[in-house]
PDB file of C-alpha atoms in Angstrom:
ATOM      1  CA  UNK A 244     104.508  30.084 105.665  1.00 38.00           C
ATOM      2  CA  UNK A 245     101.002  30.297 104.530  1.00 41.00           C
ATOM      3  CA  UNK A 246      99.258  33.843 103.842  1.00 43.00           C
ATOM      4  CA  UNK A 247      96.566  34.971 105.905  1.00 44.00           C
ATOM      5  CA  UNK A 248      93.189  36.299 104.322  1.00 47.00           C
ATOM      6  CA  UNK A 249      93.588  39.869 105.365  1.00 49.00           C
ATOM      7  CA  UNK A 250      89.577  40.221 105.424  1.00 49.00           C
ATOM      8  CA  UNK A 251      90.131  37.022 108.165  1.00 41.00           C
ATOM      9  CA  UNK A 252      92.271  39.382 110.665  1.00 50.00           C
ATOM     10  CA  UNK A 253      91.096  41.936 113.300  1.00 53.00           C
ATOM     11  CA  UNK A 254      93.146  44.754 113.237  1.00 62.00           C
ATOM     12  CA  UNK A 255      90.971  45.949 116.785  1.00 70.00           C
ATOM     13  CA  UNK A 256      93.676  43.267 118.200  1.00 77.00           C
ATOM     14  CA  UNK A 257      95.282  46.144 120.357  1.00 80.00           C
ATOM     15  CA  UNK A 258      91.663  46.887 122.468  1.00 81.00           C
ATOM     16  CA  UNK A 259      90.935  43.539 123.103  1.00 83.00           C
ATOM     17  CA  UNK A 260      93.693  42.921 124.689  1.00 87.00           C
ATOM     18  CA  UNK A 261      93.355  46.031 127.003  1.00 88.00           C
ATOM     19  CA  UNK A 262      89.776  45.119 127.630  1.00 86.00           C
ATOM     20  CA  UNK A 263      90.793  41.717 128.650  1.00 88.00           C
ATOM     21  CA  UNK A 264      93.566  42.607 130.927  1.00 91.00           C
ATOM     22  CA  UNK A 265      91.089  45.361 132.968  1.00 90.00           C
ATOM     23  CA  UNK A 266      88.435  42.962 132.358  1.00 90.00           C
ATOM     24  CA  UNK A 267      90.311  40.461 134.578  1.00 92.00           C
ATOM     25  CA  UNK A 268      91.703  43.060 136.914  1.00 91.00           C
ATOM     26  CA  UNK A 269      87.726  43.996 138.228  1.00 89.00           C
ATOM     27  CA  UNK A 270      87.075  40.040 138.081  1.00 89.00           C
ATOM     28  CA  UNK A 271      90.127  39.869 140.339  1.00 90.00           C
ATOM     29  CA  UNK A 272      89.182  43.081 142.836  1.00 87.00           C
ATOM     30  CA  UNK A 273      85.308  41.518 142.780  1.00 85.00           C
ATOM     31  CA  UNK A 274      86.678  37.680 143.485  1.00 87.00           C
ATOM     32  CA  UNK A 275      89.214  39.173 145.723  1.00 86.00           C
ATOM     33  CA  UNK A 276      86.830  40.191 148.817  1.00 78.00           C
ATOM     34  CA  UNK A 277      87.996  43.319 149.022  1.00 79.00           C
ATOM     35  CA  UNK A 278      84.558  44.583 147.492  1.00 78.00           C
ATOM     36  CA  UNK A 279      81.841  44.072 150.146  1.00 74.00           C
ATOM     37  CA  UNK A 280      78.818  45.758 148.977  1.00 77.00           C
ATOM     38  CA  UNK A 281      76.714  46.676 146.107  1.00 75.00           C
ATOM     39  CA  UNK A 282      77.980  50.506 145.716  1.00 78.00           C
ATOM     40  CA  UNK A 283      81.548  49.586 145.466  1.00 81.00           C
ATOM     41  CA  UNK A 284      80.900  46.734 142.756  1.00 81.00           C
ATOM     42  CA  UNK A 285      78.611  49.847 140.798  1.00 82.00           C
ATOM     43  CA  UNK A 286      81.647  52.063 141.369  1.00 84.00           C
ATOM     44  CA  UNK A 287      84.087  49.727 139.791  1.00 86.00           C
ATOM     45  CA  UNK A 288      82.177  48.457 137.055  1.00 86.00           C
ATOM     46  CA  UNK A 289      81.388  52.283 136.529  1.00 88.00           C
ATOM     47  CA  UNK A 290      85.223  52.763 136.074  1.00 89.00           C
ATOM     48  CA  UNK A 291      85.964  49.903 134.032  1.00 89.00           C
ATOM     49  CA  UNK A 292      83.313  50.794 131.439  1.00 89.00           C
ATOM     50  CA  UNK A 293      84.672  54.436 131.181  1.00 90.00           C
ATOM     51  CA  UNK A 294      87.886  53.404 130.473  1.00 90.00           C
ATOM     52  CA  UNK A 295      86.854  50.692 127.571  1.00 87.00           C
ATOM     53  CA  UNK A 296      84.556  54.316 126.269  1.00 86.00           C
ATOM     54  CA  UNK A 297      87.795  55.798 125.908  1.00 87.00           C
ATOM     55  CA  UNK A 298      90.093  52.927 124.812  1.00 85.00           C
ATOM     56  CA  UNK A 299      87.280  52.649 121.832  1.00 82.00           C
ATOM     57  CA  UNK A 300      86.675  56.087 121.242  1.00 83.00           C
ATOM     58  CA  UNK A 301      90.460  56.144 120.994  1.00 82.00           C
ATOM     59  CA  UNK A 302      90.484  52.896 118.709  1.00 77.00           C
ATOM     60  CA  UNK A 303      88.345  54.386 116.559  1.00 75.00           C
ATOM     61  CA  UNK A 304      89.601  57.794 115.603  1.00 77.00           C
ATOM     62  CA  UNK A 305      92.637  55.845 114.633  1.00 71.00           C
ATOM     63  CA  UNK A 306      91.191  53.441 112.412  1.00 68.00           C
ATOM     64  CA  UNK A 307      89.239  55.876 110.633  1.00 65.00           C
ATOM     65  CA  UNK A 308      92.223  57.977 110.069  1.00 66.00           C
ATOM     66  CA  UNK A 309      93.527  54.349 108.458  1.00 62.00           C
ATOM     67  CA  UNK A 310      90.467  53.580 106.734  1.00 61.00           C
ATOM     68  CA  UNK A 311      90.022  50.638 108.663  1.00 61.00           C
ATOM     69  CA  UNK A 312      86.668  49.506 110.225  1.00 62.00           C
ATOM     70  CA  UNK A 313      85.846  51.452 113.098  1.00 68.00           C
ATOM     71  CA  UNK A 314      82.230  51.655 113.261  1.00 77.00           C
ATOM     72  CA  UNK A 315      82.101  48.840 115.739  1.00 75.00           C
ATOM     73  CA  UNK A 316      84.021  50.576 117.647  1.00 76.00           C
ATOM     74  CA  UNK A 317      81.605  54.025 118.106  1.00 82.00           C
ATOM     75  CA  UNK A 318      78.837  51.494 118.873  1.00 84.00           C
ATOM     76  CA  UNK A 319      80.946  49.733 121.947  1.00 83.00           C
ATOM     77  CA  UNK A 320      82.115  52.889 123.192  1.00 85.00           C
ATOM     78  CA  UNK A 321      78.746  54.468 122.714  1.00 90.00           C
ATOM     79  CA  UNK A 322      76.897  51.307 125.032  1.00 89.00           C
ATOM     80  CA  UNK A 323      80.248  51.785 128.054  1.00 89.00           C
ATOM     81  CA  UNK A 324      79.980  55.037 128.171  1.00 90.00           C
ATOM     82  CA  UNK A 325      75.902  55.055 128.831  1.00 91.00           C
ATOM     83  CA  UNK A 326      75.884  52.578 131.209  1.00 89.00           C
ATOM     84  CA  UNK A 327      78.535  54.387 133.391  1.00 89.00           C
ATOM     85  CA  UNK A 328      77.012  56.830 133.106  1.00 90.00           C
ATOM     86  CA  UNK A 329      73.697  55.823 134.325  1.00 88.00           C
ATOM     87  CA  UNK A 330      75.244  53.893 137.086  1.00 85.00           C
ATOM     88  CA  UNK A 331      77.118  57.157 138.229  1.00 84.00           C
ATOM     89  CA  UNK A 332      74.873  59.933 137.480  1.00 82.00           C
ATOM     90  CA  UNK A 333      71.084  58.395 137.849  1.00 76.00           C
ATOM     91  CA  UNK A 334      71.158  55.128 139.933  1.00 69.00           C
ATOM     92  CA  UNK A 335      72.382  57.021 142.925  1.00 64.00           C
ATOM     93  CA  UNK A 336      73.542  53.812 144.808  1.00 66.00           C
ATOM     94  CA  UNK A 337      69.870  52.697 144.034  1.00 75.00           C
ATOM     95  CA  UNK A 338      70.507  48.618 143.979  1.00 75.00           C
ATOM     96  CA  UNK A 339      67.103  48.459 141.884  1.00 77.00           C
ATOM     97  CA  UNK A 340      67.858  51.161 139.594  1.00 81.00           C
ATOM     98  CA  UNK A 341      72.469  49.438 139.195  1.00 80.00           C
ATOM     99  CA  UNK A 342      70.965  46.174 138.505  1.00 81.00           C
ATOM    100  CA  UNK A 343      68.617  46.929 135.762  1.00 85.00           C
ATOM    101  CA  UNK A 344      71.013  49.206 134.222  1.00 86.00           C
ATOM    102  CA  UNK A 345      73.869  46.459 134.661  1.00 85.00           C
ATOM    103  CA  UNK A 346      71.180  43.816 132.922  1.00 86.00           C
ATOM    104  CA  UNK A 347      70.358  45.564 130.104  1.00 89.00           C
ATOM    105  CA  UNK A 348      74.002  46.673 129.814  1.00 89.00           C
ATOM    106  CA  UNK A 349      75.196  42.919 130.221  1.00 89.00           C
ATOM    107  CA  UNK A 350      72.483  41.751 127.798  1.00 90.00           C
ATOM    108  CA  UNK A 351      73.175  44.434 124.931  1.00 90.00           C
ATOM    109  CA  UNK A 352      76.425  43.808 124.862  1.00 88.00           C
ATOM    110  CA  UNK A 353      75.836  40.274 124.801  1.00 88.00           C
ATOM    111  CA  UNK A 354      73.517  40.413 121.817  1.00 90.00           C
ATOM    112  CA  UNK A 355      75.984  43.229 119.991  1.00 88.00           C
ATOM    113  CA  UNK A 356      79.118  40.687 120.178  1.00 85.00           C
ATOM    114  CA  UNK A 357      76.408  38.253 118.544  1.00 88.00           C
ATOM    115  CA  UNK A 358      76.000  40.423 115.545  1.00 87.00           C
ATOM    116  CA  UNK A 359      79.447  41.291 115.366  1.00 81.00           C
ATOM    117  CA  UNK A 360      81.035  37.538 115.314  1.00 80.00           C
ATOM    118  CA  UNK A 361      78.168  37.240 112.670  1.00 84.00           C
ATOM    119  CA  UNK A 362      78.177  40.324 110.318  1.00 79.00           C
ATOM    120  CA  UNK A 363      81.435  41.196 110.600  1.00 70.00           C
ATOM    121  CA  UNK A 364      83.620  38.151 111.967  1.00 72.00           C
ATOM    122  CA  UNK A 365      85.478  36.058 109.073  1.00 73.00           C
ATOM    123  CA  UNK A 366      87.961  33.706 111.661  1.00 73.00           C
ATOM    124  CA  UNK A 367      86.235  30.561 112.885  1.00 80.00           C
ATOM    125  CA  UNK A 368      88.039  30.977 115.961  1.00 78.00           C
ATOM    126  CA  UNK A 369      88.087  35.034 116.460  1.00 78.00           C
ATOM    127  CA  UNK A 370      83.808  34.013 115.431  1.00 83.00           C
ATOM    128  CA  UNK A 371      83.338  31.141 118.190  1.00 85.00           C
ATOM    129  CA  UNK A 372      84.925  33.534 121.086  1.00 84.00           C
ATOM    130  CA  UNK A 373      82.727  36.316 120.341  1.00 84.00           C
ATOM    131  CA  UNK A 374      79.892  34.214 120.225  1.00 88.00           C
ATOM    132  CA  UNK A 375      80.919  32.061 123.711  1.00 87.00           C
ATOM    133  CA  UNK A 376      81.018  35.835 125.189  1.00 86.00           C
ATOM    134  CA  UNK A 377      77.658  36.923 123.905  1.00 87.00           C
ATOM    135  CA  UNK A 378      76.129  33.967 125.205  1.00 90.00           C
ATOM    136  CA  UNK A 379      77.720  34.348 128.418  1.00 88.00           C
ATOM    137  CA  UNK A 380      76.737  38.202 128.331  1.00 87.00           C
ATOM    138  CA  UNK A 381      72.927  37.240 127.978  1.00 87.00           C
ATOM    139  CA  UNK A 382      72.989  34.689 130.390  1.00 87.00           C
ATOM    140  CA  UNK A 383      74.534  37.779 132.926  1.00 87.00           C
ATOM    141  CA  UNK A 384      71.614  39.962 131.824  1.00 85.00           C
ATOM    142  CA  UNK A 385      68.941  37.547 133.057  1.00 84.00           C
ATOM    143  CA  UNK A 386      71.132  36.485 136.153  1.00 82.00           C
ATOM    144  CA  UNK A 387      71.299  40.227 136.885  1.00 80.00           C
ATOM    145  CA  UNK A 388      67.486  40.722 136.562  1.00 78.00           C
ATOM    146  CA  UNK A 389      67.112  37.811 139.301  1.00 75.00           C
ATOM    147  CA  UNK A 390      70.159  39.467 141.728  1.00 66.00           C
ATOM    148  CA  UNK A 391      67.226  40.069 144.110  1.00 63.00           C
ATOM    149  CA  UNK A 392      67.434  36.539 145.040  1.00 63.00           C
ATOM    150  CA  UNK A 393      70.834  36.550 145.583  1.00 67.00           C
ATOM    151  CA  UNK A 394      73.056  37.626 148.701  1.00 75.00           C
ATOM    152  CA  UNK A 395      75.255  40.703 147.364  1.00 76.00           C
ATOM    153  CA  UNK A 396      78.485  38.973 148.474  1.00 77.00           C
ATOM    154  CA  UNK A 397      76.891  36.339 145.662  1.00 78.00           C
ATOM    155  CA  UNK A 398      76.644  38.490 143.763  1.00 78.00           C
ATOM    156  CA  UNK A 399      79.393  40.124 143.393  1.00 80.00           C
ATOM    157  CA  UNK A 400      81.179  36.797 143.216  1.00 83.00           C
ATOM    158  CA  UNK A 401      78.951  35.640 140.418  1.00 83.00           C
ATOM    159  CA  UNK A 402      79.442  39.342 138.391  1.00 83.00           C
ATOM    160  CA  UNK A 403      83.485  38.542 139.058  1.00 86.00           C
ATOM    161  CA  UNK A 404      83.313  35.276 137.726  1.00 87.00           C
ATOM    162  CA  UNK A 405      81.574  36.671 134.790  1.00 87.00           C
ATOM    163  CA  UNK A 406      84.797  39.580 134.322  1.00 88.00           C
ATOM    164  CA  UNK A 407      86.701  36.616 134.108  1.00 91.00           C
ATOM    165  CA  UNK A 408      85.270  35.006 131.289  1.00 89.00           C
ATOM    166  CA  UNK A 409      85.498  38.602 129.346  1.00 88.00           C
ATOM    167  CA  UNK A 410      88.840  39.423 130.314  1.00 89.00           C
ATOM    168  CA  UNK A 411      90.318  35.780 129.272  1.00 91.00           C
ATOM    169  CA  UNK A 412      88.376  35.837 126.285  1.00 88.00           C
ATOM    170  CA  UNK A 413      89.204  39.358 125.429  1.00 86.00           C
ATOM    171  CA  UNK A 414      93.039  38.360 125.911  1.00 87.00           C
ATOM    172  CA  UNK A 415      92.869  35.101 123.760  1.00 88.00           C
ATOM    173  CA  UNK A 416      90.899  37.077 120.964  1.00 84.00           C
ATOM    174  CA  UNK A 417      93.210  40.299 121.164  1.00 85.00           C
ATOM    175  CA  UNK A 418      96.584  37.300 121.026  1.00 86.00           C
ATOM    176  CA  UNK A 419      95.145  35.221 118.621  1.00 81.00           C
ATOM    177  CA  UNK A 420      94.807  38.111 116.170  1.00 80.00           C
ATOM    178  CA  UNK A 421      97.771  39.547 116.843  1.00 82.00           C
ATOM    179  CA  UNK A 422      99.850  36.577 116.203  1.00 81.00           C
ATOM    180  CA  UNK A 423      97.948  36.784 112.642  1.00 78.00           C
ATOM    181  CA  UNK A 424      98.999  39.814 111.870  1.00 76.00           C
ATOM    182  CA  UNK A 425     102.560  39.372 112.840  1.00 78.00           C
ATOM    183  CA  UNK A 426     102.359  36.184 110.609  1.00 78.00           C
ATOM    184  CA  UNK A 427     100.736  38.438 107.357  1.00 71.00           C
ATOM    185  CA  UNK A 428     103.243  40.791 108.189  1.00 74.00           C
ATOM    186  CA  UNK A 429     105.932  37.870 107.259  1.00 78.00           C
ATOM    187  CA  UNK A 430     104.588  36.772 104.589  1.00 73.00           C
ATOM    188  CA  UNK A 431     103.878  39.815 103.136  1.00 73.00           C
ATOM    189  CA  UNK A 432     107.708  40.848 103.277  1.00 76.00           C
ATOM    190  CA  UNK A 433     108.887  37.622 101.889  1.00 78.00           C
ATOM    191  CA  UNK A 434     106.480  37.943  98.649  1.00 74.00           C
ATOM    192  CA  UNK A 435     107.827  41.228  98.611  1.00 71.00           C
ATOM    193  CA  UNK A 436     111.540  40.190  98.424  1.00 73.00           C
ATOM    194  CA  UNK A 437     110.633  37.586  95.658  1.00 73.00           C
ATOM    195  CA  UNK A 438     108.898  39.962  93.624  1.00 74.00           C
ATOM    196  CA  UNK A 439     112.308  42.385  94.101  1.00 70.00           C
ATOM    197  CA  UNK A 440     114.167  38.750  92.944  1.00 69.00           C
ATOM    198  CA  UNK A 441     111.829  38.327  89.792  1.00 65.00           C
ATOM    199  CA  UNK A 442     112.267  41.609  88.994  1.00 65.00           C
ATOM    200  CA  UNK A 443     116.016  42.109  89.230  1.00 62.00           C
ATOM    201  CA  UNK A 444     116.108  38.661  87.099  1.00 66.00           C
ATOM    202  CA  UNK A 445     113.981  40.150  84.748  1.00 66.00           C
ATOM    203  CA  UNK A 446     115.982  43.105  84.177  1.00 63.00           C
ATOM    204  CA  UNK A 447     119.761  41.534  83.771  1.00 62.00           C
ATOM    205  CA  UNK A 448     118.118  38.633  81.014  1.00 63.00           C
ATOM    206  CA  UNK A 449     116.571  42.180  79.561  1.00 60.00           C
ATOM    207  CA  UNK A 450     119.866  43.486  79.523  1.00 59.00           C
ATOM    208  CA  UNK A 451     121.637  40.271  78.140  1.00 55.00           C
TER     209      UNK A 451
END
C-alpha cells in the first residue's frame, strides 16, 4: 500500500461531512416546496449556519487540544455565526436587509474556501473541490445581490440548488479524506510491525 503525505490529509474530515449532510438536508427542504416564502428560507439558512458555528467551534477546541490546525476553523465558525446572526437579530424579515447579508455571506465564504484550497490545501483533489465551491459561492453572492429580479419561489429554488452543490461537495471532501486517513492509518501499522520484525531480528543475531 503506498503511504500518504500526512501534510496531504485533512484531519477536519469529520465537519465536512456534517456540513455536507445538513448542507443537503436545507437544499432538500428549499427544493422540496415546502418553503414558500422569503422568511422561512432566512429562518432555515439562519439554523443551518448556527449549527456549522457550533460544529466548528466544536472542531476546533479539539484540534487545538491535538495540536492540529484549527485556525480555519475559528474563522468559519466566526463568518456562520455572524451571518445568523444578522439574519435573526437585525434583518427582521427585511428581504433587502436577508439578501445583502446572505450575499456578502455567500461571497466571503466563497473567497475564504479560495484561500484555504490555496494556503493551506496540499491534495489536488481535496484543492480542486474547495476551489469548485468558492467559485460557486461567489457566483451565489452576485446572484443574491440581483434576487430582486427574481420571483422568491426562484429563488429559493436557485439558493437550494446552490445547498446542493455544498452539501455534495462537503460529503465527497469529508469521504475522500477520510478514506486517506484510514489508508495512513494502515500503513502506518504495517511499518510499525516491520520495524518490531527488524528489531526482534536484530536482537536474536545480537544474541547469537
Amino acid at each position: 500500500m503506498a503511504h500518504i503525505k500526512r501534510k496531504y490529509i485533512d484531519k477536519h474530515w469529520l465537519v465536512f461531512c456534517i456540513r455536507g449532510v445538513l448542507a443537503l438536508l436545507t437544499g432538500f427542504f428549499c427544493l422540496s416546496g415546502q418553503i414558500v416564502n422569503f422568511a422561512q428560507t432566512s429562518s432555515l439558512i439562519s439554523i443551518f449556519l448556527l449549527t456549522m458555528g457550533v460544529v466548528d467551534a466544536s472542531s476546533a477546541l479539539y484540534n487545538s487540544t491535538k495540536k492540529r490546525g484549527w485556525i480555519n476553523c475559528v474563522i468559519d465558525s466566526l463568518i456562520d455565526v455572524v451571518a445568523a446572526l444578522c439574519l435573526l437579530l437585525f434583518t427582521h424579515d427585511n428581504v433587502a436587509y436577508s439578501t445583502i447579508v446572505l450575499a456578502i455571506y455567500t461571497t466571503v465564504s466563497g473567497v475564504i474556501d479560495i484561500i484555504h484550497s490555496i494556503v493551506a490545501t496540499e491534495d489536488q483533489t481535496d484543492r480542486f473541490i474547495r476551489i469548485a465551491v468558492g467559485v460557486c459561492g461567489a457566483v451565489m453572492g452576485f446572484i443574491i445581490l440581483n434576487a430582486g429580479d427574481f420571483e422568491i419561489s426562484t429563488f429559493i429554488r436557485i439558493f437550494g440548488a446552490y445547498m446542493l452543490v455544498v452539501g455534495i461537495s462537503s460529503f465527497i471532501y469529508g469521504v475522500h479524506n477520510y478514506d486517506q486517513n484510514q489508508e495512513d492509518l494502515t500503513a502506518r501499522k504495517e511499518s510499525a510491525k516491520k520495524t518490531k520484525k527488524v528489531a526482534a531480528k536484530s536482537k536474536s543475531s545480537k544474541r547469537k
